[in-house]
Structures are given as C-alpha cells and as structure tokens.
XYZ file of C-alpha atoms in Angstrom:
602
model
C 30.449 8.397 -1.320
C 27.362 8.797 0.858
C 26.196 12.410 1.094
C 24.342 13.092 4.311
C 22.376 15.906 5.884
C 21.921 15.991 9.660
C 19.326 17.754 11.791
C 20.257 17.727 15.497
C 17.744 16.493 18.025
C 18.696 16.245 21.753
C 18.857 12.681 22.991
C 17.077 13.345 26.280
C 14.184 15.786 26.108
C 10.629 15.142 27.242
C 8.732 17.351 24.826
C 9.282 19.162 21.563
C 7.547 22.518 21.446
C 6.220 22.064 17.938
C 3.340 20.266 16.383
C 5.068 19.294 13.156
C 8.700 18.701 14.131
C 11.748 18.236 12.002
C 13.309 14.949 12.928
C 16.825 13.635 13.038
C 17.452 12.691 9.443
C 20.324 11.203 7.493
C 20.061 10.591 3.772
C 21.959 7.508 2.666
C 21.859 7.250 -1.075
C 23.638 3.987 -1.761
C 21.101 1.467 -3.026
C 23.580 -1.371 -2.959
C 23.700 -1.386 0.847
C 20.957 -2.318 3.276
C 19.977 0.736 5.246
C 17.889 0.302 8.352
C 17.319 3.700 10.032
C 19.723 4.368 12.872
C 17.414 6.569 14.940
C 13.713 6.065 15.543
C 11.895 9.333 15.178
C 9.683 11.293 17.569
C 6.211 9.850 17.287
C 2.740 11.034 18.139
C 0.896 9.365 20.974
C -1.513 6.625 19.812
C -4.128 7.648 22.328
C -4.236 11.249 21.185
C -7.427 12.817 19.837
C -7.346 12.748 16.075
C -7.974 16.478 15.638
C -5.134 17.892 17.736
C -2.079 15.652 18.043
C -0.077 16.069 21.274
C 3.544 17.051 21.392
C 5.530 13.944 20.468
C 7.986 12.278 22.792
C 11.626 11.870 21.916
C 12.609 8.229 22.164
C 16.030 6.692 22.551
C 17.964 6.225 19.299
C 18.313 2.805 17.803
C 21.477 0.842 18.415
C 24.203 1.911 16.032
C 24.642 -0.786 13.416
C 27.965 -2.020 12.208
C 28.692 -1.468 8.516
C 27.736 -4.949 7.387
C 25.173 -6.674 5.240
C 23.542 -8.368 8.230
C 20.329 -6.983 9.679
C 20.323 -7.346 13.465
C 17.505 -6.923 16.003
C 17.700 -3.865 18.232
C 18.325 -3.743 21.966
C 15.168 -2.996 23.980
C 14.552 0.377 25.588
C 11.848 0.055 28.240
C 9.550 3.107 28.447
C 9.483 5.023 31.712
C 5.727 4.561 32.110
C 6.120 0.831 32.877
C 5.936 -0.190 36.526
C 8.497 -2.500 38.133
C 6.452 -5.645 37.526
C 5.896 -4.766 33.866
C 9.613 -4.135 33.381
C 10.481 -7.506 34.928
C 7.867 -9.206 32.756
C 9.162 -7.392 29.677
C 12.707 -8.580 30.404
C 11.480 -12.152 30.883
C 9.503 -12.163 27.640
C 12.418 -10.635 25.755
C 14.608 -13.428 27.114
C 12.128 -16.030 25.879
C 12.128 -14.402 22.463
C 15.910 -14.203 22.094
C 16.878 -17.442 23.844
C 14.103 -19.737 22.665
C 12.119 -18.446 19.678
C 14.933 -16.736 17.791
C 17.322 -19.589 18.497
C 14.861 -22.084 17.049
C 14.230 -19.796 14.072
C 17.928 -19.819 13.254
C 17.684 -23.567 12.677
C 15.211 -22.983 9.843
C 16.255 -21.636 6.469
C 13.913 -18.773 5.644
C 12.244 -18.823 2.225
C 13.277 -15.918 0.019
C 9.797 -14.400 0.278
C 10.267 -13.795 4.032
C 14.060 -13.548 4.301
C 15.053 -10.029 5.437
C 18.333 -10.383 3.581
C 16.296 -10.550 0.375
C 13.205 -8.528 1.209
C 15.060 -5.550 2.698
C 17.968 -5.176 0.301
C 19.081 -2.799 -2.417
C 16.418 -0.210 -3.133
C 13.867 -2.171 -1.120
C 15.831 -1.175 1.992
C 14.219 1.473 4.210
C 15.192 5.117 4.517
C 14.754 7.716 7.225
C 12.256 10.546 7.186
C 13.060 13.596 5.095
C 11.729 17.064 5.909
C 10.626 19.270 3.040
C 13.272 20.109 0.453
C 12.340 22.995 -1.826
C 13.882 24.147 -5.069
C 14.477 20.737 -6.599
C 16.191 20.467 -9.967
C 13.644 20.069 -12.756
C 14.664 18.831 -16.189
C 12.047 19.927 -18.735
C 8.767 21.649 -17.896
C 6.115 20.566 -15.434
C 2.731 20.742 -17.246
C 0.523 23.578 -16.070
C -2.333 21.196 -15.208
C -0.149 19.396 -12.633
C -0.448 21.792 -9.739
C -0.701 19.816 -6.548
C 0.973 16.944 -4.727
C 1.804 13.422 -5.875
C 1.931 11.029 -2.901
C 3.053 7.414 -2.933
C 2.833 4.861 -0.145
C 5.214 2.032 0.626
C 6.651 -0.324 3.231
C 9.587 1.118 5.183
C 10.382 -0.888 8.350
C 11.679 1.332 11.135
C 13.382 -1.522 12.998
C 15.398 -4.469 11.817
C 13.151 -7.550 12.109
C 14.021 -10.209 14.674
C 12.450 -12.953 12.556
C 11.028 -13.337 9.063
C 9.940 -10.281 7.092
C 7.769 -9.979 4.000
C 7.746 -6.857 1.857
C 4.128 -6.226 2.892
C 5.080 -6.203 6.612
C 6.981 -2.890 6.669
C 5.811 0.282 8.379
C 4.011 2.703 6.098
C 5.906 5.699 4.734
C 4.477 8.282 2.331
C 6.647 10.120 -0.189
C 5.284 13.475 -1.397
C 6.359 15.502 -4.444
C 4.729 18.950 -4.567
C 4.431 20.679 -7.940
C 3.948 24.446 -8.036
C 4.049 27.486 -10.246
C 7.225 28.497 -11.998
C 8.437 24.954 -12.609
C 9.076 24.555 -8.878
C 8.974 21.295 -6.952
C 9.622 20.063 -3.408
C 9.898 16.667 -1.725
C 9.347 15.151 1.700
C 8.715 11.711 3.187
C 7.248 10.748 6.543
C 6.200 7.647 8.409
C 2.481 7.287 8.950
C 2.314 7.280 12.728
C 0.247 4.199 13.325
C -0.544 3.003 16.822
C 1.744 0.055 16.180
C 4.695 2.218 15.129
C 4.291 4.630 18.045
C 4.401 1.792 20.548
C 7.364 0.067 18.952
C 9.286 3.359 18.867
C 8.874 3.629 22.620
C 10.495 0.224 23.077
C 13.114 0.747 20.389
C 12.328 -2.566 18.713
C 9.639 -4.712 17.043
C 6.894 -5.709 19.474
C 4.023 -6.728 17.188
C 4.147 -9.915 15.069
C 4.589 -9.521 11.322
C 1.511 -11.215 9.818
C 3.121 -12.586 6.662
C 6.792 -12.825 7.565
C 6.550 -14.384 11.033
C 3.226 -16.151 11.493
C 4.275 -19.477 9.992
C 3.960 -22.851 11.695
C 4.670 -23.548 15.329
C 7.166 -20.727 15.677
C 4.524 -18.391 14.302
C 2.165 -19.592 17.015
C 4.922 -18.979 19.557
C 5.332 -15.398 18.314
C 1.575 -14.927 18.439
C 1.571 -16.225 22.022
C 4.429 -13.859 22.872
C 2.442 -10.915 21.561
C -0.658 -11.962 23.499
C 1.412 -12.220 26.690
C 2.814 -8.725 26.144
C -0.669 -7.393 25.474
C -2.059 -9.125 28.570
C 0.627 -7.505 30.719
C -0.096 -4.072 29.299
C 3.217 -3.761 27.481
C 1.487 -3.248 24.139
C -2.056 -2.246 23.254
C -3.751 -3.640 20.167
C -7.096 -1.949 20.826
C -6.071 1.059 18.722
C -5.190 -1.142 15.762
C -2.156 -3.145 14.698
C -1.955 -2.160 11.034
C 0.919 -0.560 9.129
C -0.986 1.695 6.663
C 1.583 0.979 3.948
C -0.417 0.047 0.831
C -3.163 2.230 -0.637
C -3.794 5.969 -0.678
C -7.104 7.629 -1.443
C -8.119 11.283 -1.217
C -11.768 11.430 -0.205
C -13.986 14.170 1.189
C -11.043 16.422 2.005
C -8.817 13.808 3.595
C -5.802 11.820 2.455
C -6.237 8.292 3.823
C -3.375 5.792 4.137
C -4.657 2.216 4.031
C -3.722 -1.395 4.611
C -6.073 -4.325 4.969
C -5.347 -4.969 8.629
C -6.648 -1.721 10.116
C -8.771 1.376 9.749
C -7.370 4.082 7.473
C -5.072 6.781 8.846
C -5.782 10.429 8.095
C -2.632 12.227 6.911
C -2.571 15.994 6.509
C -0.584 17.686 3.737
C 0.760 20.921 5.175
C 0.991 24.212 3.317
C 4.701 23.765 2.605
C 4.341 20.182 1.341
C 5.119 18.271 4.530
C 3.077 15.354 5.884
C 1.527 15.039 9.326
C -0.415 12.076 10.697
C -3.681 13.285 12.211
C -4.756 9.869 13.456
C -6.698 6.698 12.873
C -9.857 7.607 10.970
C -13.206 5.926 11.628
C -15.367 8.142 9.411
C -16.859 10.022 12.370
C -17.496 6.862 14.424
C -19.283 5.108 11.552
C -16.887 2.133 11.256
C -14.880 -0.046 13.620
C -13.404 -2.505 11.109
C -10.474 -2.554 8.671
C -10.977 -1.557 5.044
C -9.237 -3.095 2.063
C -6.381 -1.156 0.472
C -8.238 -0.340 -2.779
C -11.559 1.446 -2.225
C -13.208 2.732 -5.400
C -14.146 6.383 -5.872
C -17.048 6.759 -8.301
C -16.261 9.792 -10.510
C -19.956 10.377 -11.266
C -21.613 10.125 -7.836
C -18.585 10.882 -5.640
C -19.335 7.757 -3.560
C -16.479 5.763 -2.041
C -17.118 2.005 -2.280
C -15.182 -0.378 -0.067
C -14.976 -3.862 1.479
C -14.018 -5.365 4.803
C -12.898 -8.960 5.192
C -12.529 -10.897 8.426
C -10.117 -13.825 8.699
C -11.480 -15.185 12.005
C -15.248 -15.321 11.922
C -18.359 -14.791 9.842
C -19.402 -12.649 8.164
C -16.102 -13.043 6.330
C -16.927 -10.199 3.947
C -18.887 -6.946 4.125
C -19.585 -4.286 1.502
C -20.593 -0.683 2.196
C -20.012 2.765 0.778
C -19.803 6.400 1.799
C -21.559 9.140 -0.120
C -19.634 12.236 -1.199
C -20.340 13.843 2.186
C -18.877 10.863 4.061
C -22.180 9.350 5.198
C -22.027 5.558 5.399
C -24.545 3.101 3.958
C -25.643 0.019 5.861
C -23.404 -3.040 5.997
C -24.158 -5.667 3.397
C -22.887 -9.131 4.347
C -21.550 -11.006 1.326
C -21.965 -14.742 1.782
C -18.687 -16.571 1.097
C -17.735 -19.985 2.466
C -14.293 -19.180 3.856
C -12.090 -16.227 4.679
C -10.568 -15.060 1.398
C -7.874 -12.533 0.587
C -9.641 -9.793 -1.376
C -7.087 -7.097 -2.095
C -9.079 -5.347 -4.812
C -12.499 -5.249 -6.502
C -14.296 -3.234 -9.185
C -17.372 -1.097 -9.730
C -19.525 -0.364 -12.771
C -22.270 2.210 -13.170
C -24.785 -0.036 -11.385
C -22.855 -2.982 -9.934
C -20.083 -3.951 -7.551
C -17.840 -6.773 -8.797
C -16.261 -8.830 -5.987
C -13.635 -11.541 -6.602
C -13.698 -14.736 -4.546
C -10.341 -16.237 -5.497
C -8.197 -19.162 -4.397
C -5.986 -17.366 -1.869
C -7.658 -18.070 1.465
C -6.881 -17.808 5.175
C -6.682 -21.111 7.003
C -5.333 -20.466 10.497
C -5.284 -24.167 11.335
C -2.433 -24.543 8.840
C -0.146 -22.974 11.424
C -0.780 -25.923 13.739
C 0.339 -28.219 10.917
C 3.479 -26.133 10.472
C 2.434 -24.036 7.478
C 1.385 -20.525 6.572
C -2.142 -19.262 7.302
C -2.243 -17.777 3.767
C -3.065 -20.784 1.568
C -3.485 -21.362 -2.150
C -6.589 -23.579 -2.284
C -6.198 -25.442 -5.577
C -9.532 -27.212 -5.071
C -11.457 -23.962 -5.088
C -12.873 -22.471 -8.300
C -12.382 -18.742 -8.650
C -15.563 -16.750 -9.125
C -16.871 -13.188 -9.174
C -19.915 -11.896 -7.347
C -21.934 -9.254 -9.217
C -23.952 -7.167 -6.774
C -26.450 -4.416 -7.544
C -25.325 -1.228 -5.797
C -28.870 -0.591 -4.597
C -29.255 -4.125 -3.168
C -29.417 -3.489 0.585
C -29.467 -7.146 1.703
C -27.351 -8.890 -0.922
C -29.950 -11.476 -1.857
C -29.611 -10.673 -5.554
C -25.876 -11.210 -5.846
C -24.940 -13.424 -8.805
C -21.883 -15.654 -8.532
C -20.202 -16.529 -11.809
C -17.347 -19.020 -11.998
C -14.161 -17.812 -13.701
C -11.816 -20.825 -13.515
C -8.043 -20.457 -13.321
C -8.224 -16.755 -12.608
C -6.434 -14.854 -9.850
C -6.389 -11.087 -10.284
C -4.599 -9.418 -7.381
C -5.568 -6.101 -8.971
C -8.541 -5.123 -11.137
C -8.091 -2.051 -13.311
C -11.652 -1.344 -14.393
C -15.069 -2.824 -15.153
C -18.140 -1.736 -17.093
C -21.488 -2.922 -18.467
C -22.316 -3.861 -22.047
C -25.311 -5.325 -23.875
C -24.626 -8.348 -26.083
C -26.075 -8.925 -29.559
C -28.765 -11.096 -27.936
C -29.709 -8.396 -25.449
C -27.941 -9.958 -22.447
C -26.261 -7.781 -19.839
C -22.496 -8.372 -19.871
C -20.067 -7.342 -17.148
C -16.575 -6.696 -18.541
C -13.648 -6.784 -16.105
C -10.065 -5.772 -16.912
C -7.374 -7.152 -14.623
C -3.924 -8.682 -14.472
C -4.151 -12.443 -13.978
C -1.309 -13.714 -11.819
C 0.229 -17.180 -12.042
C 1.001 -18.971 -9.827
C -1.673 -17.299 -7.656
C 0.543 -17.427 -4.558
C 3.587 -15.927 -6.317
C 3.858 -12.984 -3.930
C 3.612 -15.172 -0.833
C 5.474 -18.380 -1.636
C 8.431 -19.483 -3.703
C 7.607 -21.434 -6.831
C 9.519 -23.267 -9.519
C 7.054 -21.914 -12.071
C 7.855 -18.673 -13.881
C 5.985 -15.666 -12.543
C 3.347 -14.272 -14.907
C 0.959 -11.351 -14.517
C -0.825 -10.864 -17.817
C -3.422 -8.270 -18.730
C -6.731 -10.023 -19.363
C -10.370 -9.374 -20.151
C -13.101 -11.293 -18.335
C -16.661 -11.190 -19.686
C -19.579 -12.413 -17.566
C -23.112 -12.920 -18.869
C -25.626 -12.113 -16.125
C -28.398 -14.155 -17.780
C -26.500 -17.379 -18.526
C -23.959 -16.941 -15.682
C -21.223 -18.006 -18.056
C -17.812 -16.385 -18.345
C -15.039 -16.086 -20.922
C -11.435 -14.962 -20.611
C -8.935 -13.670 -23.122
C -5.399 -12.377 -22.893
C -5.126 -8.774 -24.037
C -1.321 -8.788 -23.840
C 0.599 -12.062 -23.591
C 4.220 -12.625 -22.702
C 4.555 -9.377 -20.740
C 4.160 -8.911 -16.994
C 1.912 -5.906 -16.393
C 1.107 -4.941 -12.804
C 0.360 -1.848 -10.722
C -1.449 0.979 -12.506
C -4.882 2.302 -13.393
C -7.135 3.857 -15.983
C -8.088 7.511 -16.314
C -9.978 7.931 -13.046
C -12.699 10.020 -14.697
C -13.747 6.867 -16.559
C -13.685 4.425 -13.636
C -16.701 2.123 -13.835
C -17.320 3.010 -17.476
C -15.890 1.674 -20.701
C -12.298 2.697 -21.178
C -9.909 2.329 -24.053
C -6.569 2.735 -22.290
C -4.914 1.356 -19.168
C -1.528 2.436 -17.822
C 0.561 -0.242 -16.091
C 4.041 -0.976 -14.802
C 6.165 -3.376 -16.839
C 6.993 -5.771 -13.995
C 10.262 -7.097 -15.333
C 12.634 -8.211 -13.958
C 10.109 -9.128 -11.275
C 9.704 -7.711 -8.662
C 11.291 -4.605 -10.190
C 9.605 -2.540 -12.899
C 11.639 -1.494 -15.930
C 9.108 0.854 -17.518
C 5.475 1.802 -17.997
C 3.046 0.631 -20.664
C -0.021 2.216 -22.210
C -2.305 -0.535 -23.503
C -5.056 0.062 -26.054
C -7.808 -2.311 -24.903
C -9.487 -2.203 -28.310
C -6.482 -3.175 -30.411
C -4.114 -4.716 -27.876
C -1.402 -2.275 -28.951
C 1.235 -1.619 -26.291
C 3.170 1.652 -26.221
C 6.112 1.491 -23.847
C 8.134 4.057 -21.982
C 11.290 2.331 -20.739
C 13.293 3.869 -17.910
C 16.650 2.777 -19.295
C 19.587 0.672 -18.144
C 19.784 0.130 -14.374
C 16.663 2.266 -13.870
C 13.527 0.882 -12.244
C 10.264 2.295 -10.976
C 6.854 1.285 -9.707
C 3.200 2.096 -10.248
C 2.524 4.775 -12.908
C -0.277 7.186 -12.005
C -2.367 8.884 -14.710
C -3.548 12.459 -14.147
C -6.046 13.745 -16.755
C -5.603 17.183 -18.265
C -8.819 18.629 -16.925
C -8.909 21.282 -19.639
C -9.449 18.413 -22.083
C -11.494 15.855 -20.210
C -13.451 17.521 -17.421
C -16.616 17.183 -19.521
C -15.614 13.742 -20.843
C -15.614 15.129 -24.372
C -11.863 15.090 -24.881
C -9.543 12.205 -25.648
C -9.261 9.691 -22.851
C -5.448 9.690 -22.946
C -5.089 13.491 -22.734
C -3.129 13.790 -19.536
C 0.149 12.864 -17.900
C 1.614 9.798 -16.234
C 3.913 10.190 -13.255
C 6.002 7.754 -11.301
C 9.069 7.449 -9.078
C 12.228 5.990 -10.608
C 15.538 4.861 -9.150
C 18.795 4.830 -11.109
C 20.654 2.070 -9.299
C 23.934 2.777 -11.071
C 24.021 6.565 -10.617
C 22.380 6.232 -7.187
C 19.763 8.845 -7.996
C 15.986 8.989 -7.504
C 13.603 11.132 -9.508
C 10.000 11.572 -10.499
C 9.335 11.303 -14.231
C 6.355 12.868 -16.014
C 5.273 11.326 -19.318
C 2.652 12.652 -21.742
C -0.199 10.151 -21.970
C -0.999 10.571 -25.656
C 2.565 10.212 -26.962
C 4.256 8.317 -24.094
C 7.176 10.737 -24.248
C 8.840 12.240 -21.206
C 8.198 15.942 -20.627
C 9.870 16.442 -17.245
C 11.984 14.796 -14.565
C 12.359 16.037 -10.986
C 15.589 15.109 -9.200
C 14.846 14.038 -5.631
C 17.223 14.823 -2.753
C 17.319 11.322 -1.220
C 16.841 7.690 -2.115
C 13.212 6.623 -2.575
C 12.658 2.872 -2.079
C 10.379 0.906 -4.383
C 6.862 1.002 -3.000
C 3.189 0.369 -3.625
C 0.371 2.716 -4.614
C -0.065 6.467 -4.979
C -2.419 9.260 -5.984
C -2.367 12.889 -7.085
C -4.139 15.670 -5.181
C -4.742 18.889 -7.075
C -4.411 22.387 -5.645
C -8.169 22.776 -5.811
C -8.642 19.626 -3.718
C -5.996 20.728 -1.215
C -7.857 23.984 -0.643
C -10.782 21.898 0.615
C -8.601 19.718 2.822
C -10.054 18.943 6.259
C -7.453 19.960 8.832
C-alpha cells in the first residue's frame, strides 16, 4: 500500500499569488521501488534579486511514468520565452542527443557507480517536496536543550537522467525537522532552487551535464559540447552557476547556506512555521565570485568561517580565505599545488589551517583518452599543508608527506608540544581505501578506518596509526564547541553494509573504545550530528560528551522514516520522531537553535 497526500495545483497558470507556495506533492513511501517525481515543482526565477524572490512560474508536469523499474528520460517542454529559431535549434539538439549520443551510450555498459538503476534505487531514490507537517508522533521525550531545527542535505534528482548518474549528481534537497516546546515536532523538505534546477524545470528535463555521471570519455565530451551549444544559443545560462547545492550545510552569520563544490552557496531561509525557502545564490555581499568547498570550518572561539576554493581548469588551483563573524572576507591566499586536486574537506587548529593534497586529481585530458576526468594518481604522494592563519601570502606553508593516506573527511585537528619541545599537528580523519572507492568500481574491499595522523613541524615527518581497525566509520563530527582543539570523542556513522549505515559510533580517541548504537534489522541511517547540552558545556567546563546525537533513519521493512535522538554520554535512545514521508539517504546536516533562528537574516 502506498499512502498519498495530494495538493492540487492548476496545470496552466502564469503566476501563484504567494511567496512561499505549497506545491503539488505526493508521498510515496515504498523504498523498494524507484520513485522519480512525477511533477516538477514551481521554481523561483534564477535571475531574481536574492532579497525578494519573484512569484514562481508553474511549469508543465513531468511525463507520467509507467509502473516499472526502468528510469526513462522525460519529454521536452520548450519554454514560451524561446523565439522560433531557438525552438528549432532546441529540437535539433534534442534530436542529436536522443538519436546519436544516447544511442551510442546504450552500447556501453555503465559501471555501477554511475548506473541510475543502482544509484537511484531503494531509499536512494528521490522523493517530492513535502510542505510542513505539524504534530508528528514522538516516542519518548525531546530533550529541553534541543529547541530549534535539524536540517540535512542530500541529492534528490528532479528528473530521470538521460545518461549516467552518480549519487553526487542529484539536485539538492533539504529535510528539516523542527523541535519545539511540549514535545512537539514538525517536518518539511524542499528543493534548493539553484539556477540549474530552475532552468531544467522550465524545459521539463535535464539540460546540464552531470559532472561525475556523464563526463566520461568521448561521449562525455559530446555531452559537454551539447551543453556548450545550448548555452551558445541561449537555451541555458551557466553564468548564474551550474551547481546542485546538495552536500554541506552551514549556519553562519544568520544564514543557512547549502553548499556543493561546483558553485557558490545558496542562502535558504527557515520560515517561522518550519518551512524552507530558497532566497538565492549567496556571494557574501559581492565579496566572492568562486565556488566554495562543501565543508567550511566555523571556529567556535573567534566565530570566523574558514573555507577553500579549488579550480579544475587553471591556476591558482587552490585558494584559502575566511570570513570574520560579521561576514567580512580576508584576502585570497593562493596555495601552491602542482595540479588540480579534489579537496572535499580540510581542518583548522587554534593557529593553523591544515590542507590535504591527496591522490584524487582532475585530469581533463583523460576524457580524450576515453576515461574519467577524476583520476586516482598512484604516482603522487599524499601530503598535508600546514598554514599559519595569519600568513597573508602563504610563503610559510609547510608541506609534510603522509604516504598512503586519503581522508575524504577530516573530523578534527589540534596542536600539541612533544617531549622534545617540537610543535605537533594532530589530525583525526577516516582514511579511505581504495582512494577512488566512491568514484570507481574496485575488486578491493572498501575500507574507511578512523586514523590519527601526527605531523612534526620541525622535522616535517609524519606518523599514522589506526584508532579503530576493521570497522568502516564515515560521516560525522566532534562536539563543535571543541573544533580546532583537542577532543576526546568523535561521533561517526557505521558505514556497513557500504554505502548504507547500520548505526552510529562514539569513539574515545584516548582509549580507542567504541560505543555503538545500532539501528536494528533492516534499519539504516546516515551522518549522526552531535548537539552539545549548552547548560553543561557553554563554558567548556562540562563533559565533552554531554549532549545529544541526532540522525535520520529508514526502516526498509516497515517502510517508515524517523529521526532518532541518542544521549551522547550513554549512547541510549531518548526519543524518536516519526516522519510523514520517506526520507532518502543523504549527506550532511546541522542543527540551528531557537536563539540562532531569532537572529536569522531574512
């Protein structure tokens, strides 16, 4: 049985007289079936001023899909603003795509990592938007310190892909669980209305290439050429960004920012009743014009937001800068690296920025040779750059080799003094093997093991040790009030069976002890997020693990999604909130307190 709830929206209507509309919505809560949304939703104009979004247009619904396990591309719907020549050109380019490119693609067996039948299946399949549902069932008691909104980002493709599709390629959707007085909770989920998504909704189909799923080999070059032809004819516009905003979330200086590495952040407003509204692409008051990585670091002491930008096409390949607590940007610091490198995460200490330069690199010429532009360079030695935060030119950066190390995520870092008086940088991260596991198929068993890396700034030597062996630990964080300083505990997802997560783990970094909270049979989740009990730790005098861990969980057998809340000190569940619709597995989240929401910039 598939319970559904419908909200009627007229098919042909030029404007909706509301600024935060309720959209056509159908909840399909069967995780065993692939569910691509049937109707694209009204979207805000990409050219709108960020402070006052225009009334959204209603676009034609997507083609009704047959009840099958096959994802099919959608029929085009040419926007009325196109002139006759543009419409003819659009038809011609669509014909080239369907008759030439897609036909050739069918002759190639897609690897599992980019096969839509694998990547968009079960509870990785997308869902439609859900307006706010109040009065959710709560089992147990929501702790009094958790007054606010938990938000989690993820990939949720609006349209069935016409070619390959990687999990990272999907359109960004944010899920929000609001926690209030009286053990009350509400839920909503919305697409982040990126420029890319708005334009594709007008056409009723994918128009931008998927960077990881499609840009492989000669056919990837053909798809890139197709996009450039569409852009040259004015069918699509990449000048407002082409990103999907599906990975990171950070709340900084009164704004919730949705982030992915291919674009500027998007400012998303949390409304008074717990709904989400995209304000627009955010350039920090005209201070930046480049993408930011998905994991900026918020210093709990200074309030500064540290971040990186990497460029895959030209030097400088990497830049570091930060914003103070008022949002004022520092100068760009160019970090000298030899080739464009994927840098998904980094770390900060009290005085330093720690930047990985790993073996996953971008080599666009590989497409000409028939390969992927994302390459595992086995001849490269992984290293970390240790940069003084007050170094304005970068001349003092120290590069320290850390062989056979690929940490997609870094959980924390801090400074120590050795017995000989040397300054030591300690980094805690999950070392992934093979390094290209999330991009390419491998015969080797996937491993992501929690590790400690120690770097001596005088000798420039490094050591590594496994903190927990034989257990895949990915996606998580430390108590954010201790970021950049020595921590004892880290809270991580138990990534088994990969890529699903069967529970959460609290790891004592001093003893290596692991305390698990397992979700149970047929139940899987994602990143756990730790929220400190501010009554205990606001002055950093309480216990570091005094707080609560929250995360979204899916029961694949009962076909039910919920948010669980676990006490940090005991790792025992204190509450579960039953959610009204299926929540797909996703990426990263954060918690925004009531006090922070009162200072939200709207």
